[in-house]
């Protein structure tokens, strides 16, 4: 799983393109749009070139091109038409497909071109909510099914992270309008999935609050000294894989005894692992949120 995947099953193609395997087989048989390899037991396998071609064909098909017409194009015509579509502002409706093509081909330029064209008609917030979040959710499923490798996931996640940081930097140049509380954002030890936390940092800054971003794998002990610098702190953390389920009660007890027993500091937590928090008899300064939007509604 750590090497770049180069051979794909027809199920992989279905997962990535959104085109049913049955339809792919029909297109292949009727129009010869793909040239699969065959195993000794006659199972279809496809290389990266076939995958890219199918993703490009899917993009053209979604823009009104008929498969019968696409099948007659010379090989160089299909990527040429895709590039023309990507350069058009209407790509916003097909951006996820373009981002997936960029991911599968490690094509940084295509990612940035697609993003820049989206900015013609959408704000960064709209792009993140309407495109990046669904894309990341889909990538998670593709990784779980083995359709993509960790290399693909890291590549596209880094590019999205880069856009987040660029937008955060612009907001950090503006003086906070709301000074009644300070948000300190961090991930617990052994937690490195920070895109959700970075996006919360962006949104909180947009709402006019000051933020202190501590990032990945922060021990509870490192949070103790913050009260000497700020009043009315909200510690905001995003749990994706850590802490582990059986350690959550002890983790929250430690937060309660070492951070929350004095002062006005609050502790907000969300993420997949937060679902395992027992809400009964929870400390009054600890708030658990089921979704990112619930936190945004509190701002």
XYZ file of C-alpha atoms in Angstrom:
299
model
C 0.000 0.000 0.000
C 2.989 2.344 0.290
C 3.895 2.119 -3.392
C 2.053 4.042 -6.066
C -0.730 1.936 -7.492
C -0.365 1.268 -11.209
C -2.879 -1.511 -11.940
C -6.616 -1.111 -11.331
C -9.615 -3.399 -11.344
C -12.867 -2.460 -13.033
C -14.284 -1.851 -9.542
C -11.497 0.670 -8.936
C -12.473 2.435 -12.168
C -16.104 2.499 -11.042
C -15.146 3.981 -7.665
C -12.978 6.696 -9.187
C -15.095 7.667 -12.181
C -18.608 7.170 -10.799
C -19.420 5.166 -13.941
C -20.909 1.749 -13.204
C -18.747 -1.253 -14.083
C -21.531 -2.546 -16.334
C -21.493 0.722 -18.309
C -17.691 0.664 -18.562
C -17.871 -2.835 -20.019
C -20.468 -1.689 -22.579
C -18.362 1.345 -23.579
C -15.320 -0.883 -23.834
C -17.041 -3.544 -25.949
C -19.072 -1.216 -28.161
C -16.658 1.688 -28.622
C -13.227 0.261 -27.731
C -12.520 3.247 -25.485
C -10.257 1.225 -23.154
C -7.714 -1.522 -23.674
C -7.636 -3.707 -20.554
C -5.094 -6.352 -19.770
C -6.366 -9.839 -18.981
C -5.275 -12.254 -16.291
C -4.978 -15.974 -16.928
C -8.519 -16.276 -15.574
C -9.756 -13.548 -17.991
C -10.185 -10.821 -15.322
C -9.880 -7.262 -16.646
C -7.058 -5.099 -15.279
C -6.342 -1.514 -16.293
C -3.174 0.552 -16.199
C -2.871 4.221 -15.176
C -3.203 5.359 -18.794
C -6.594 3.633 -19.085
C -7.697 5.185 -15.807
C -6.731 8.685 -16.901
C -8.499 8.186 -20.221
C -11.702 7.057 -18.485
C -11.641 10.031 -16.099
C -11.147 12.373 -19.045
C -13.968 10.689 -20.978
C -16.227 10.972 -17.903
C -15.510 14.692 -17.733
C -16.315 15.162 -21.433
C -19.438 13.020 -21.142
C -20.694 15.148 -18.246
C -20.254 18.193 -20.499
C -22.575 16.784 -23.145
C -20.213 14.850 -25.412
C -21.671 11.515 -26.551
C -19.594 8.394 -26.060
C -20.050 7.498 -29.711
C -18.454 10.818 -30.675
C -15.693 10.653 -28.052
C -14.706 7.176 -29.253
C -13.905 8.587 -32.697
C -11.564 11.288 -31.422
C -7.833 10.770 -32.057
C -5.891 10.028 -28.830
C -4.532 13.564 -28.458
C -7.983 15.184 -28.850
C -9.460 13.989 -25.544
C -6.890 15.589 -23.180
C -6.947 18.703 -25.368
C -10.724 19.088 -24.886
C -10.382 18.392 -21.166
C -7.815 21.185 -20.858
C -10.186 23.563 -22.632
C -12.978 22.663 -20.215
C -10.675 23.047 -17.222
C -9.788 26.518 -18.467
C -13.440 27.515 -18.614
C -15.277 28.971 -15.619
C -17.980 26.304 -15.940
C -15.487 23.784 -14.532
C -16.835 24.577 -11.067
C -19.591 22.010 -11.702
C -17.053 19.325 -12.634
C -14.209 20.332 -10.347
C -14.228 17.190 -8.224
C -13.571 15.088 -11.329
C -10.696 17.392 -12.261
C -9.270 17.223 -8.740
C -9.404 13.423 -8.919
C -7.589 13.428 -12.252
C -4.957 15.704 -10.696
C -4.643 13.354 -7.721
C -4.273 10.184 -9.793
C -1.623 11.790 -12.004
C 0.110 13.784 -9.253
C -0.634 16.819 -11.420
C -0.059 19.922 -9.302
C -0.712 22.288 -12.201
C -4.155 20.817 -12.913
C -5.091 21.142 -9.235
C -4.115 24.819 -9.131
C -5.750 25.581 -12.495
C -9.028 24.016 -11.370
C -8.905 25.867 -8.053
C -8.121 29.221 -9.695
C -11.030 28.843 -12.092
C -13.363 28.093 -9.199
C -12.287 31.353 -7.553
C -13.814 33.256 -10.470
C -17.289 32.556 -9.124
C -16.819 31.127 -5.614
C -15.270 32.198 -2.321
C -12.690 30.012 -0.605
C -15.300 29.082 2.009
C -17.670 27.875 -0.733
C -14.904 25.922 -2.440
C -13.945 24.199 0.793
C -17.509 23.335 1.844
C -18.918 22.435 -1.580
C -15.878 20.744 -3.135
C -12.990 20.003 -0.792
C -15.074 18.390 1.965
C -16.946 16.035 -0.438
C -13.642 15.310 -2.201
C -11.900 14.416 1.062
C -14.818 12.217 2.125
C -14.672 10.398 -1.191
C -10.899 10.032 -0.970
C -11.310 8.398 2.424
C -13.594 5.778 0.911
C -11.282 5.260 -2.074
C -8.354 4.687 0.292
C -10.335 2.206 2.400
C -11.226 0.161 -0.683
C -7.629 0.178 -1.932
C -8.500 2.177 -5.051
C -5.882 4.806 -4.251
C -2.638 4.639 -2.274
C -1.494 6.745 0.685
C 0.702 8.633 -1.771
C -2.382 9.882 -3.623
C -4.117 10.867 -0.382
C -1.082 12.724 0.966
C -0.585 14.543 -2.339
C -4.102 15.988 -2.561
C -4.348 16.632 1.195
C -1.130 18.649 1.108
C -2.430 20.838 -1.730
C -5.703 21.509 0.107
C -3.741 22.223 3.295
C -1.626 24.698 1.337
C -4.735 26.603 0.221
C -6.060 26.670 3.778
C -2.819 28.068 5.156
C -2.646 30.742 2.451
C -6.159 31.937 3.326
C -5.482 31.772 7.063
C -2.370 33.896 6.645
C -4.373 36.667 4.982
C -6.873 36.704 7.874
C -4.111 36.795 10.482
C -3.032 40.190 9.161
C -6.372 41.656 10.295
C -6.859 42.849 13.887
C -9.449 40.657 15.694
C -12.790 42.427 16.163
C -14.021 40.199 19.009
C -11.828 40.102 22.094
C -14.102 38.469 24.678
C -12.528 35.040 24.106
C -9.487 33.399 22.501
C -9.614 30.062 20.686
C -6.642 27.729 21.146
C -6.700 24.960 18.537
C -4.717 21.740 18.955
C -4.687 18.027 18.255
C -4.050 15.468 21.016
C -0.951 13.284 21.098
C -0.672 10.820 18.196
C -3.232 12.788 16.152
C -1.892 14.171 12.859
C -5.087 14.677 10.802
C -5.314 18.463 10.907
C -7.321 19.605 7.866
C -10.525 19.841 9.903
C -8.772 21.815 12.634
C -7.130 24.115 10.076
C -10.506 24.836 8.526
C -11.944 25.662 11.947
C -9.019 28.043 12.447
C -9.958 29.738 9.161
C -13.644 30.028 10.095
C -12.959 31.352 13.605
C -10.672 34.019 12.165
C -13.404 34.894 9.638
C -15.766 35.429 12.582
C -13.394 38.010 14.032
C -11.852 36.076 16.934
C -8.199 35.664 17.843
C -6.813 32.155 17.474
C -3.698 30.425 18.736
C -2.933 27.419 16.541
C -0.762 24.763 18.220
C -1.203 22.006 15.621
C -0.517 18.295 15.847
C 0.168 15.953 18.767
C 0.037 18.386 21.707
C 0.288 16.918 25.251
C -2.151 18.239 27.853
C 0.803 19.507 29.898
C 1.634 21.989 27.135
C -1.738 23.713 27.584
C -1.277 24.662 31.230
C 0.552 27.960 30.775
C -1.950 29.539 28.408
C -4.058 31.049 31.173
C -1.122 33.289 32.099
C -1.411 34.963 28.687
C -5.145 34.906 27.936
C -8.488 35.070 29.686
C -11.649 33.244 28.577
C -9.854 30.552 26.595
C -11.699 27.976 24.520
C -9.537 24.925 23.885
C -10.740 23.419 20.611
C -9.587 19.979 19.531
C -10.463 17.621 16.666
C -10.248 13.867 17.304
C -9.984 11.651 14.226
C -7.960 8.647 15.453
C -6.784 9.743 18.898
C -7.205 9.436 21.793
C -8.140 5.751 21.620
C -11.588 4.808 22.889
C -10.471 3.156 26.124
C -8.247 6.118 27.069
C -10.874 8.843 26.545
C -12.279 8.876 30.119
C -8.789 9.283 31.624
C -7.898 11.932 29.042
C -10.951 14.024 29.934
C -10.314 13.593 33.670
C -6.788 14.915 33.161
C -8.119 17.899 31.197
C -10.654 18.576 33.941
C -8.167 18.403 36.826
C -5.216 20.149 35.184
C -6.912 22.746 32.949
C -10.576 23.327 33.801
C -10.747 23.391 37.582
C -9.611 27.016 37.788
C -10.356 30.039 35.597
C -12.886 30.296 32.790
C -11.277 27.989 30.235
C -13.653 25.771 28.224
C -12.890 22.579 26.306
C -14.613 21.914 22.975
C -14.119 18.627 21.148
C -15.384 17.186 17.883
C -14.363 14.530 15.382
C -14.929 10.824 14.854
C -13.446 9.731 18.194
C -15.540 12.296 20.097
C -18.546 10.043 19.493
C -17.132 7.723 22.153
C -17.367 10.349 24.904
C -19.954 9.462 27.533
C -22.093 12.583 27.871
C -23.632 11.618 31.197
C -22.036 13.520 34.094
C -19.707 15.351 31.704
C -17.930 18.365 33.191
C -19.906 21.573 32.581
C -16.945 23.201 30.814
C -16.591 20.367 28.284
C -18.721 20.572 25.115
C -18.948 17.788 22.536
C -19.987 18.535 18.952
C -21.174 15.965 16.441
C -20.214 17.974 13.365
C -18.070 20.879 12.269
C -21.150 22.938 11.417
C -22.337 22.744 15.032
C -19.156 24.495 16.133
C -19.572 27.142 13.448
C -23.132 27.771 14.657
C -21.757 28.586 18.113
C -19.410 31.313 16.854
